[in-house]
Coordinates of C-alpha atoms and ligand atoms in Angstrom, one line a residue:
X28 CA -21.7 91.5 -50.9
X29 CA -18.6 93.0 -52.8
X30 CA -15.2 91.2 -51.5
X31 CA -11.5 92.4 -52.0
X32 CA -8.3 91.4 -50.9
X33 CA -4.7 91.6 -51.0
X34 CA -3.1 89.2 -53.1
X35 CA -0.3 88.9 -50.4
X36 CA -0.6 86.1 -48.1
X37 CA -0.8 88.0 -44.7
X38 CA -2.5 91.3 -46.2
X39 CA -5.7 92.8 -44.6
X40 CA -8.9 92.1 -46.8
X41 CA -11.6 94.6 -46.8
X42 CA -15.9 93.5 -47.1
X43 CA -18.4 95.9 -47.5
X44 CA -21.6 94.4 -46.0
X45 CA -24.7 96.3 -46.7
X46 CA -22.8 99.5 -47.0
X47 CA -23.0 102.5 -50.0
X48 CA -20.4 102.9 -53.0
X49 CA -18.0 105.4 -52.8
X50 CA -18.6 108.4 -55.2
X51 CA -17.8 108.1 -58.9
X52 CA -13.7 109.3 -59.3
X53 CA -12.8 108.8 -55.5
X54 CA -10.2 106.6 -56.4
X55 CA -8.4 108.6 -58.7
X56 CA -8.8 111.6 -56.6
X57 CA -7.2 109.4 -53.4
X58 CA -4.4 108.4 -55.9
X59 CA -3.7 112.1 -56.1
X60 CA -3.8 113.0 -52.6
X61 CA -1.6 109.8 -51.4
X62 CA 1.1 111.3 -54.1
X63 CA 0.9 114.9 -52.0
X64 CA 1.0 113.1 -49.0
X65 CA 4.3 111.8 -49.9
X66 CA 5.5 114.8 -51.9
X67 CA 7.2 116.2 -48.7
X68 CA 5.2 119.9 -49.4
X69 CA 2.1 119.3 -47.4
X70 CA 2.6 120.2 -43.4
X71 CA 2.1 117.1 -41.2
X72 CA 2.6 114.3 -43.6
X73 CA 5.9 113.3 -42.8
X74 CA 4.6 110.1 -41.6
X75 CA 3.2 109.5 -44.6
X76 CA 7.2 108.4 -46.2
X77 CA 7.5 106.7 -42.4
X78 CA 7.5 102.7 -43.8
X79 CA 10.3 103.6 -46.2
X80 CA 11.9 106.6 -44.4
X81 CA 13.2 104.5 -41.1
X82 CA 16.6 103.6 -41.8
X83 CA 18.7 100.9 -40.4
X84 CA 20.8 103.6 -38.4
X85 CA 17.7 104.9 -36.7
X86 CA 16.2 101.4 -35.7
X87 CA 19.5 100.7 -34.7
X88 CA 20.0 103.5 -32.4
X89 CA 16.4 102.3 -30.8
X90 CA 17.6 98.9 -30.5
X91 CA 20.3 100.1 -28.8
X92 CA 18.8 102.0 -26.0
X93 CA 16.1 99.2 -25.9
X94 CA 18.7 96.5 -25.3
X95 CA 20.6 99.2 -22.6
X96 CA 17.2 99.5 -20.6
X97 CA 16.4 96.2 -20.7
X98 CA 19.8 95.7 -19.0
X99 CA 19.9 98.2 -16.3
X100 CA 15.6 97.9 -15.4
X101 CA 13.0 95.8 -14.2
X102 CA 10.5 98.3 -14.7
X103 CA 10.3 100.8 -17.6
X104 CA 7.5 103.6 -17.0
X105 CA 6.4 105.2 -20.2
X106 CA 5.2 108.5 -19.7
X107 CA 2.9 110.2 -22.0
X108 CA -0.6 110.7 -23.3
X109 CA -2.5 110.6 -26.5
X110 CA -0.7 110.0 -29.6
X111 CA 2.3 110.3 -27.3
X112 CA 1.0 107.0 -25.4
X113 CA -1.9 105.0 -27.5
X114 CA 0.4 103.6 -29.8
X115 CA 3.2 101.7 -27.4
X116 CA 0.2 100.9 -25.4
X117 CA -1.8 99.5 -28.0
X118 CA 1.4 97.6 -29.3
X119 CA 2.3 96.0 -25.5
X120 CA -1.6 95.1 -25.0
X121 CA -1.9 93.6 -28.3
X122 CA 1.9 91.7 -28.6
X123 CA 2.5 91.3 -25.3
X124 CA 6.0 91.1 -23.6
X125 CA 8.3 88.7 -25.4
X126 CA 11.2 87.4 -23.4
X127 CA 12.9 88.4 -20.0
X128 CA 12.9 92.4 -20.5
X129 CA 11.2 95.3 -17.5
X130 CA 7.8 95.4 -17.3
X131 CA 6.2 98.3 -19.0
X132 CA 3.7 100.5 -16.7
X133 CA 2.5 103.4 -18.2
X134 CA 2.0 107.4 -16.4
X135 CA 0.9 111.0 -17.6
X136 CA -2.1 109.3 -19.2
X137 CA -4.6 111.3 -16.7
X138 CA -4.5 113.0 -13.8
X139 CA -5.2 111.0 -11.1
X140 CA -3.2 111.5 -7.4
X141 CA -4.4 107.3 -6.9
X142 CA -3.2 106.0 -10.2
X143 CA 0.0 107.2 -9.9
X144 CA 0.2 106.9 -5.7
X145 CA 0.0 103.3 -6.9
X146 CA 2.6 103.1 -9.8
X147 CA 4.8 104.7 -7.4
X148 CA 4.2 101.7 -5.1
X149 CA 4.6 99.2 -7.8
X150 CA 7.8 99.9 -9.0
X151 CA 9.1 100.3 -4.8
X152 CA 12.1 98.3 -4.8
X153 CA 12.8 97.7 -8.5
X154 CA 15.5 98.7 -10.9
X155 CA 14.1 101.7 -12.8
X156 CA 14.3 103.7 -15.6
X157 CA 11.7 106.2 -17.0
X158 CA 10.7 107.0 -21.3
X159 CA 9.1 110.6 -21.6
X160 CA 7.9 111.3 -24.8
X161 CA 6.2 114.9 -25.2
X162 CA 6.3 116.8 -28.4
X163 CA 5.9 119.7 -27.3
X164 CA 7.4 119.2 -24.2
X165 CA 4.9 121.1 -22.1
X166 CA 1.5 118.9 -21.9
X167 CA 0.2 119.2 -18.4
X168 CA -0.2 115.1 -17.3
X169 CA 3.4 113.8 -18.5
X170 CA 4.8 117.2 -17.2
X171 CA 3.2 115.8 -13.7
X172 CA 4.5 112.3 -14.2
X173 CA 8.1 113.1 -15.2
X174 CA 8.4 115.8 -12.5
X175 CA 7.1 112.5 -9.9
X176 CA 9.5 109.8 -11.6
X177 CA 12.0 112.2 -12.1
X178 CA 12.7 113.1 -8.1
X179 CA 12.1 109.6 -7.7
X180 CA 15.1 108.6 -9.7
X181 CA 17.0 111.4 -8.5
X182 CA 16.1 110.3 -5.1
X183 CA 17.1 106.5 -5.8
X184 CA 20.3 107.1 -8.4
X185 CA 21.6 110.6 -8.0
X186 CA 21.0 112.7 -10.5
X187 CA 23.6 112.0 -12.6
X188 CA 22.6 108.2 -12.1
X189 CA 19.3 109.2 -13.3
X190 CA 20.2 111.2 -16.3
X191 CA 21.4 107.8 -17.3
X192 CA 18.0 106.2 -16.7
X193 CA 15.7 108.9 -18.6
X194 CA 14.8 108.7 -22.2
X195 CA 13.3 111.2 -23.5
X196 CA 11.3 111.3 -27.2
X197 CA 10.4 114.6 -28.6
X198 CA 10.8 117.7 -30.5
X199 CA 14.5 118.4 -32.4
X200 CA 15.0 122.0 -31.4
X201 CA 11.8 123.4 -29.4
X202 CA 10.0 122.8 -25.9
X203 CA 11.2 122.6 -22.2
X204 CA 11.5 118.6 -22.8
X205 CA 14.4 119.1 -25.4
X206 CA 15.9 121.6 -23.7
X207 CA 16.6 119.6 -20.2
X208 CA 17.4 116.7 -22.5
X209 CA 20.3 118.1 -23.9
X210 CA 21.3 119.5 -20.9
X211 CA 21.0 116.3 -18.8
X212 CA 22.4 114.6 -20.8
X213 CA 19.3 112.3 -21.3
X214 CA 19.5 109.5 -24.4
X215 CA 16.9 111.2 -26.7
X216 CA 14.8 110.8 -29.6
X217 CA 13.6 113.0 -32.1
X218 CA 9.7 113.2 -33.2
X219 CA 9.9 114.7 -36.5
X220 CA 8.1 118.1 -36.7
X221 CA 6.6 117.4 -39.6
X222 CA 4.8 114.5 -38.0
X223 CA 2.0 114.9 -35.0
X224 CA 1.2 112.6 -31.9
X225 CA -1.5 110.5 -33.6
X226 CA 0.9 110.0 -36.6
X227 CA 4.0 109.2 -34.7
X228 CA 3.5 105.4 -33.9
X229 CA 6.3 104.2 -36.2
X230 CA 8.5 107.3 -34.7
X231 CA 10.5 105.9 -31.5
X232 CA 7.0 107.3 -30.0
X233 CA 5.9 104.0 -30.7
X234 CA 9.2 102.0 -31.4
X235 CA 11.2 102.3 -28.3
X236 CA 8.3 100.9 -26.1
X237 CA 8.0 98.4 -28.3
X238 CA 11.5 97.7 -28.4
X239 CA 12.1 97.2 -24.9
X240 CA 9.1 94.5 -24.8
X241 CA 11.2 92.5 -26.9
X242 CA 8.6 93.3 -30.0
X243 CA 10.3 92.5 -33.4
X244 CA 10.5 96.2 -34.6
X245 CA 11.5 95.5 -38.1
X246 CA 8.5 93.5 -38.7
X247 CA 6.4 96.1 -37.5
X248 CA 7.8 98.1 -40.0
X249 CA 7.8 95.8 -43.0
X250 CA 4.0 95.5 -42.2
X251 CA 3.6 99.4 -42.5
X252 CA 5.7 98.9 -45.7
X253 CA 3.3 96.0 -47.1
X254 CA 0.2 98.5 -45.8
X255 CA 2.3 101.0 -48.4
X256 CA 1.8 99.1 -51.3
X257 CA -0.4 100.1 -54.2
X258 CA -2.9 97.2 -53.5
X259 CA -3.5 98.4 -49.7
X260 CA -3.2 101.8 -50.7
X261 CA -6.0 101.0 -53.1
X262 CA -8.1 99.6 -50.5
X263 CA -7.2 102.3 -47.5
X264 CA -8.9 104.2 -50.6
X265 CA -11.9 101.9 -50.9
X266 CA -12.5 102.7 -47.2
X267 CA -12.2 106.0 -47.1
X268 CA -14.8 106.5 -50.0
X269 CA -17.2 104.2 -48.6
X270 CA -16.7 105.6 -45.0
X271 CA -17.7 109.0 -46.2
X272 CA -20.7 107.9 -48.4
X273 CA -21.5 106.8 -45.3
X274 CA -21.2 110.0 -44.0
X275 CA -23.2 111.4 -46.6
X276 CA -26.1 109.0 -45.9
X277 CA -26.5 110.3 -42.4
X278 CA -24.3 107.7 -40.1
X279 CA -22.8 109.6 -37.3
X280 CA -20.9 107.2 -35.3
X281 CA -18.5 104.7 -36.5
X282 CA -18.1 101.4 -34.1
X283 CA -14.5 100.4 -34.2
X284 CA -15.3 96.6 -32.6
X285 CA -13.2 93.3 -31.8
X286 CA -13.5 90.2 -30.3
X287 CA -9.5 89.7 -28.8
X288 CA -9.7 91.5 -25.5
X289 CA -6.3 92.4 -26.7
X290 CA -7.6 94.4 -29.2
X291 CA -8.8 97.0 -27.0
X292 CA -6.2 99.8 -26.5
X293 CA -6.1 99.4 -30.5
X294 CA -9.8 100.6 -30.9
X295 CA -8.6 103.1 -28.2
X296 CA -5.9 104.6 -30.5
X297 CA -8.1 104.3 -33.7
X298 CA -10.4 106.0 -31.6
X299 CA -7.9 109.0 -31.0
X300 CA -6.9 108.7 -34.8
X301 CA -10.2 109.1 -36.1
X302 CA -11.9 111.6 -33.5
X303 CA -9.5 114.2 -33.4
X304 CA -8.1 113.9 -37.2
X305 CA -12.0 114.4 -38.4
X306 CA -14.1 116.0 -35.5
X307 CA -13.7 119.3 -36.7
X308 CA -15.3 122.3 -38.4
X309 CA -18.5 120.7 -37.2
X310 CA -18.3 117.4 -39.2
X311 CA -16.8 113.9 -38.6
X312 CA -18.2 111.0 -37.6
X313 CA -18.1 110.3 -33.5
X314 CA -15.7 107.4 -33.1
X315 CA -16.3 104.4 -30.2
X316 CA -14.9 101.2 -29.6
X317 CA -16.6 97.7 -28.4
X318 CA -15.2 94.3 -26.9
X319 CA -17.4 91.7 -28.0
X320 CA -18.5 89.2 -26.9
X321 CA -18.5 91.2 -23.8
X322 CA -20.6 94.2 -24.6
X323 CA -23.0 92.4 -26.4
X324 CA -24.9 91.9 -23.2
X325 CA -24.4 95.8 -22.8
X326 CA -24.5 97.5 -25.9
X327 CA -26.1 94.4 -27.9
X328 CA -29.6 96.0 -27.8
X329 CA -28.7 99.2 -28.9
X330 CA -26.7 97.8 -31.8
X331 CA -29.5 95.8 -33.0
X332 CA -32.9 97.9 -32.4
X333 CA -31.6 101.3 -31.5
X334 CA -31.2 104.5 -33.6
X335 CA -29.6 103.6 -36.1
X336 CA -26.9 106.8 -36.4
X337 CA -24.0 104.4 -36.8
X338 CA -22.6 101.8 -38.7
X339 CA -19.9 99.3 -38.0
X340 CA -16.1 98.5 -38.2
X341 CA -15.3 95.2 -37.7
X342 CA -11.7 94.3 -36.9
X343 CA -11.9 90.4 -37.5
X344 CA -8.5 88.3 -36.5
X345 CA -8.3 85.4 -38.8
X346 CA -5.7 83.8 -36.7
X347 CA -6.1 84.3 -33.2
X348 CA -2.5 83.2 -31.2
X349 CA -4.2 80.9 -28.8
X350 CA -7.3 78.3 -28.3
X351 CA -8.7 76.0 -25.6
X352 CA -10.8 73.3 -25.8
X353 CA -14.0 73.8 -24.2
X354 CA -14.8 71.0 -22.2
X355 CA -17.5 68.1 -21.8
X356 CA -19.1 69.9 -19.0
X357 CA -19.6 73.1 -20.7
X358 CA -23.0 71.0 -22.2
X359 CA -23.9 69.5 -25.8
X360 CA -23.8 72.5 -28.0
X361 CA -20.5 73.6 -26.8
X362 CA -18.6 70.5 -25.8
X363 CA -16.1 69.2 -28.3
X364 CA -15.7 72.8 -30.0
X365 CA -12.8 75.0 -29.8
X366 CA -13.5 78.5 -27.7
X367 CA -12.2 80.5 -30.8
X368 CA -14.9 78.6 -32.7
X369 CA -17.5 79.6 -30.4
X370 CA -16.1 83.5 -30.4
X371 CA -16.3 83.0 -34.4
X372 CA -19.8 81.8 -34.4
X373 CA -20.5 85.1 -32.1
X374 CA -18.8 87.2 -34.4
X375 CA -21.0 85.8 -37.8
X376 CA -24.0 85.6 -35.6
X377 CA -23.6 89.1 -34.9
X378 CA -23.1 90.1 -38.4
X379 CA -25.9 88.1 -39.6
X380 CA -28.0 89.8 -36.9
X381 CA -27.1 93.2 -37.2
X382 CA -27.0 93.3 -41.3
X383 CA -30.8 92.1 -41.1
X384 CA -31.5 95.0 -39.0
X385 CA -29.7 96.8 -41.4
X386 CA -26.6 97.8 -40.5
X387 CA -24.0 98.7 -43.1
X388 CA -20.7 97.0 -41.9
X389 CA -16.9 97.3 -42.7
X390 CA -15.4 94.1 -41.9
X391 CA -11.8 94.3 -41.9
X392 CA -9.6 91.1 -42.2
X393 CA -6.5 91.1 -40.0
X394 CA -4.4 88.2 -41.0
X395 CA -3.2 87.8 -37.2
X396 CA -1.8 88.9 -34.1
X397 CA 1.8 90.1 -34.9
X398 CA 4.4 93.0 -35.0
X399 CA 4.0 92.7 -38.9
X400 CA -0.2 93.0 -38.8
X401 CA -0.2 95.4 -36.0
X402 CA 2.5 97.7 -38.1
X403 CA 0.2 97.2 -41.4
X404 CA -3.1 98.0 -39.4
X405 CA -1.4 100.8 -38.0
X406 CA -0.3 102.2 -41.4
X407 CA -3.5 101.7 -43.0
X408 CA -5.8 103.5 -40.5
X409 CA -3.6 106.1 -41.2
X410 CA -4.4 106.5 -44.3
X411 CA -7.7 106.0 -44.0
X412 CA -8.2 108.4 -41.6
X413 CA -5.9 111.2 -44.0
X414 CA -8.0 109.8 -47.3
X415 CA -11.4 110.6 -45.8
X416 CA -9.9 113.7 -44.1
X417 CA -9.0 115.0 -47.3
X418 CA -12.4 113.9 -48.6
X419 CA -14.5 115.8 -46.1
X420 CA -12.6 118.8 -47.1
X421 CA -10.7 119.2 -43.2
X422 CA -7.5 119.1 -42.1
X423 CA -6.9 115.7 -40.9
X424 CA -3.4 116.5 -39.2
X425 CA -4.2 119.7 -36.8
X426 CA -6.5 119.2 -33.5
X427 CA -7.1 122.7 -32.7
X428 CA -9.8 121.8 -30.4
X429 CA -7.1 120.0 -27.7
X430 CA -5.3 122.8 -27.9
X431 CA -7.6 124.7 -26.5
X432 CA -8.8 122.5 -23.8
X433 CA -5.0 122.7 -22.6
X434 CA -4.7 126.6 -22.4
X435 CA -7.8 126.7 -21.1
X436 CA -6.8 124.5 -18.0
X437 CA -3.7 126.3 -18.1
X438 CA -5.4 129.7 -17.5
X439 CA -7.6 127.9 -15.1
X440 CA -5.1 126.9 -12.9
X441 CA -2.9 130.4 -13.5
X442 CA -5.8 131.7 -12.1
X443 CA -6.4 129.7 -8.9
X444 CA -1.7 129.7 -8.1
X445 CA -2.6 133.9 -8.4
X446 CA -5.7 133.9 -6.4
Ligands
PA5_8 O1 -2.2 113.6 -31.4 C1 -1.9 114.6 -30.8 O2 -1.3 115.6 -31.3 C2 -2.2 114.8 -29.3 O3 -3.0 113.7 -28.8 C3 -0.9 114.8 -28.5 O4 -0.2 113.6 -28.8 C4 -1.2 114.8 -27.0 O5 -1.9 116.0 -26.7 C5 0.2 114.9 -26.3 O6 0.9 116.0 -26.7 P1 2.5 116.1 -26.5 O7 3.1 114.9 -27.2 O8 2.9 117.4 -27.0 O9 2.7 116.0 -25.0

């Protein structure tokens, strides 16, 4: 068992359990393609400079607007999908709402008539205002969403009531988005072109959202900052070397798993991260997420005496915000012990278990549950994912494949409108 760590207090630590060495060089190489990555001359990296490029006037400005909607709403819909949606969502699920702000219900995440037929009844009769983010201005769900909310305001506020109610986050200059933004008069956000929808968490893609829940932005930042530093870099490196000799040894899936329910949408984005930054060109390794305890009585078996095409990645919480006692009644074993050391004897049961059936396993130490971990964990994934990208020899910032699913669909329903 090798171990590393951070020397900083609240950094993530990294142990390889039963899992192959990078290959020779990879950390030099890695050193060299985090210094392109911040050069500025590689397409898509723009996030890449993110931890030291947000400024105080930008966080300001998303403070601003934050504070203004938490004024004038009681219920913020955020309205996007995929890396325009995973992030705030996995921020809210995992931080929670802090103080009296709107709650945040999120649309444009799929297609369904019931989903949103509901949201539309559960914000009847609250103050409302509406976040569209859309890089490109034109995806077919949060088109849908925004075009529902949208009347809706109009409806409620007037439409110049309702210009006054919409933010909108997306491209500078091109798209349909920008374009009725500017003349609306919406308050609107620019995602960088130089940084795609997976990337953009620590954009106002992610920020805003988070800002109106009352989460401490500027921590979330210094975490991403801390996850910047030569030691994490170092590590992000370690992973990425061991994740693609990996690779090489014939895993195909990677298990992103947890045992903090409110972990889950955070699996979800690393999910999107890693699936469409590597599935590509016929390579990558197929990303899914468990919540354990939980799907240890569904998935459990597999994990210990099925095919063993995966390996896993272990997001362990060292500090979990809450505990319970359990209590007399819940028997001998149990009574007297805390519930968070009963999930922790799951968890190193379940290592134990699955190394002897041997299962190589990343185990990834999150110091706890707060803007500045969730900012760090954010920031390293990224690089991760853009270290073993560049080590697989595809382009971890393009997702050709979803672009063709949309104008697929598109022509699809071209078709059926002309028929
Ligand atoms: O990561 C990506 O690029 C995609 O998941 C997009 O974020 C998603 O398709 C939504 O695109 P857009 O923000 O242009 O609406």
């Amino acid at each position: 068992m090798r171990k590393t760590g951070h020397e900083a207090e609240r950094g993530i630590e990294l142990e390889f359990l039963g899992c192959p060495e990078a290959q020779d060089g990879c950390a030099e190489r890695l050193e060299a393609v985090y210094e392109g990555l911040i050069s500025g001359r590689e397409g898509f990296t723009g996030w890449a400079a993110l931890p030291e490029r947000a400024d105080g006037p930008s966080v300001a400005r998303v403070l601003e607007a934050a504070a203004r909607i938490r004024s004038q709403s009681e219920a913020l819909v955020v309205i996007g999908i995929g890396g325009s949606y995973l992030g705030a969502r996995a921020a809210l699920e995992l931080l929670g709402r802090r103080g009296r702000g709107p709650e945040l219900l999120f649309a444009g995440q799929n297609i369904s008539g019931t989903y949103h037929a509901d949201l539309l009844d559960a914000v009847s009769g609250k103050e409302l205002s509406v976040c569209v983010v859309s890089k490109s201005g034109t995806t077919t769900e949060p088109s849908i969403a925004f075009a529902v909310f949208r009347d809706l305001l109009h409806e409620r506020y007037g439409r110049e009531g309702a210009a006054g109610r919409i933010y909108a986050i997306t491209d500078p200059s091109s798209g349909t988005l920008r374009a009725e933004a500017d003349a609306e008069g919406y308050t609107s956000f620019e995602i960088p072109p130089d940084i795609g929808g997976r990337y953009s968490v620590l954009t106002p893609v992610g920020l805003l959202p988070m800002a109106v829940a009352g989460i401490d932005i500027a921590e979330a930042l210094a975490g991403a900052r801390l996850a910047a530093s030569p030691a994490l870099r170092s590590l992000a490196g370690r992973m990425a070397g061991v994740r693609k000799a990996l690779m090489d040894s014939g895993k195909s899936v990677e298990v992103f798993e947890q045992y903090e329910p409110s972990m889950f949408f955070f699996t979800e984005w690393m999910k999107q991260l890693f699936g469409e930054s590597e599935g590509k060109e016929g390579k990558g390794l197929f990303p899914a997420g468990l919540s354990f305890s939980t799907d240890l009585h569904s998935m459990g078996q597999f994990l210990q005496e099925g095919s063993q095409i995966f390996f896993e990645t272990l997001l362990d919480v060292k500090r979990p915000p809450r505990d319970l006692a359990v209590p007399a009644g819940a028997g001998p074993l149990l009574a007297g012990k805390s519930m968070n050391e009963v999930n922790r004897a799951a968890l190193e049961g379940v290592v134990a278990a699955h190394r002897a059936a041997g299962v190589p396993i990343i185990r990834v130490g999150v110091p706890d549950v707060s803007p500045h971990s969730f900012g760090q964990m954010v920031f390293f994934f990224q690089l991760v994912c853009a270290f073993t990208g560049r080590l697989m020899g595809v382009d971890p910032f393009n997702q050709p494949g979803v672009e063709r699913y949309k104008s697929e669909m598109k022509r699809l329903l071209g078709a059926a409108a002309s028929g």
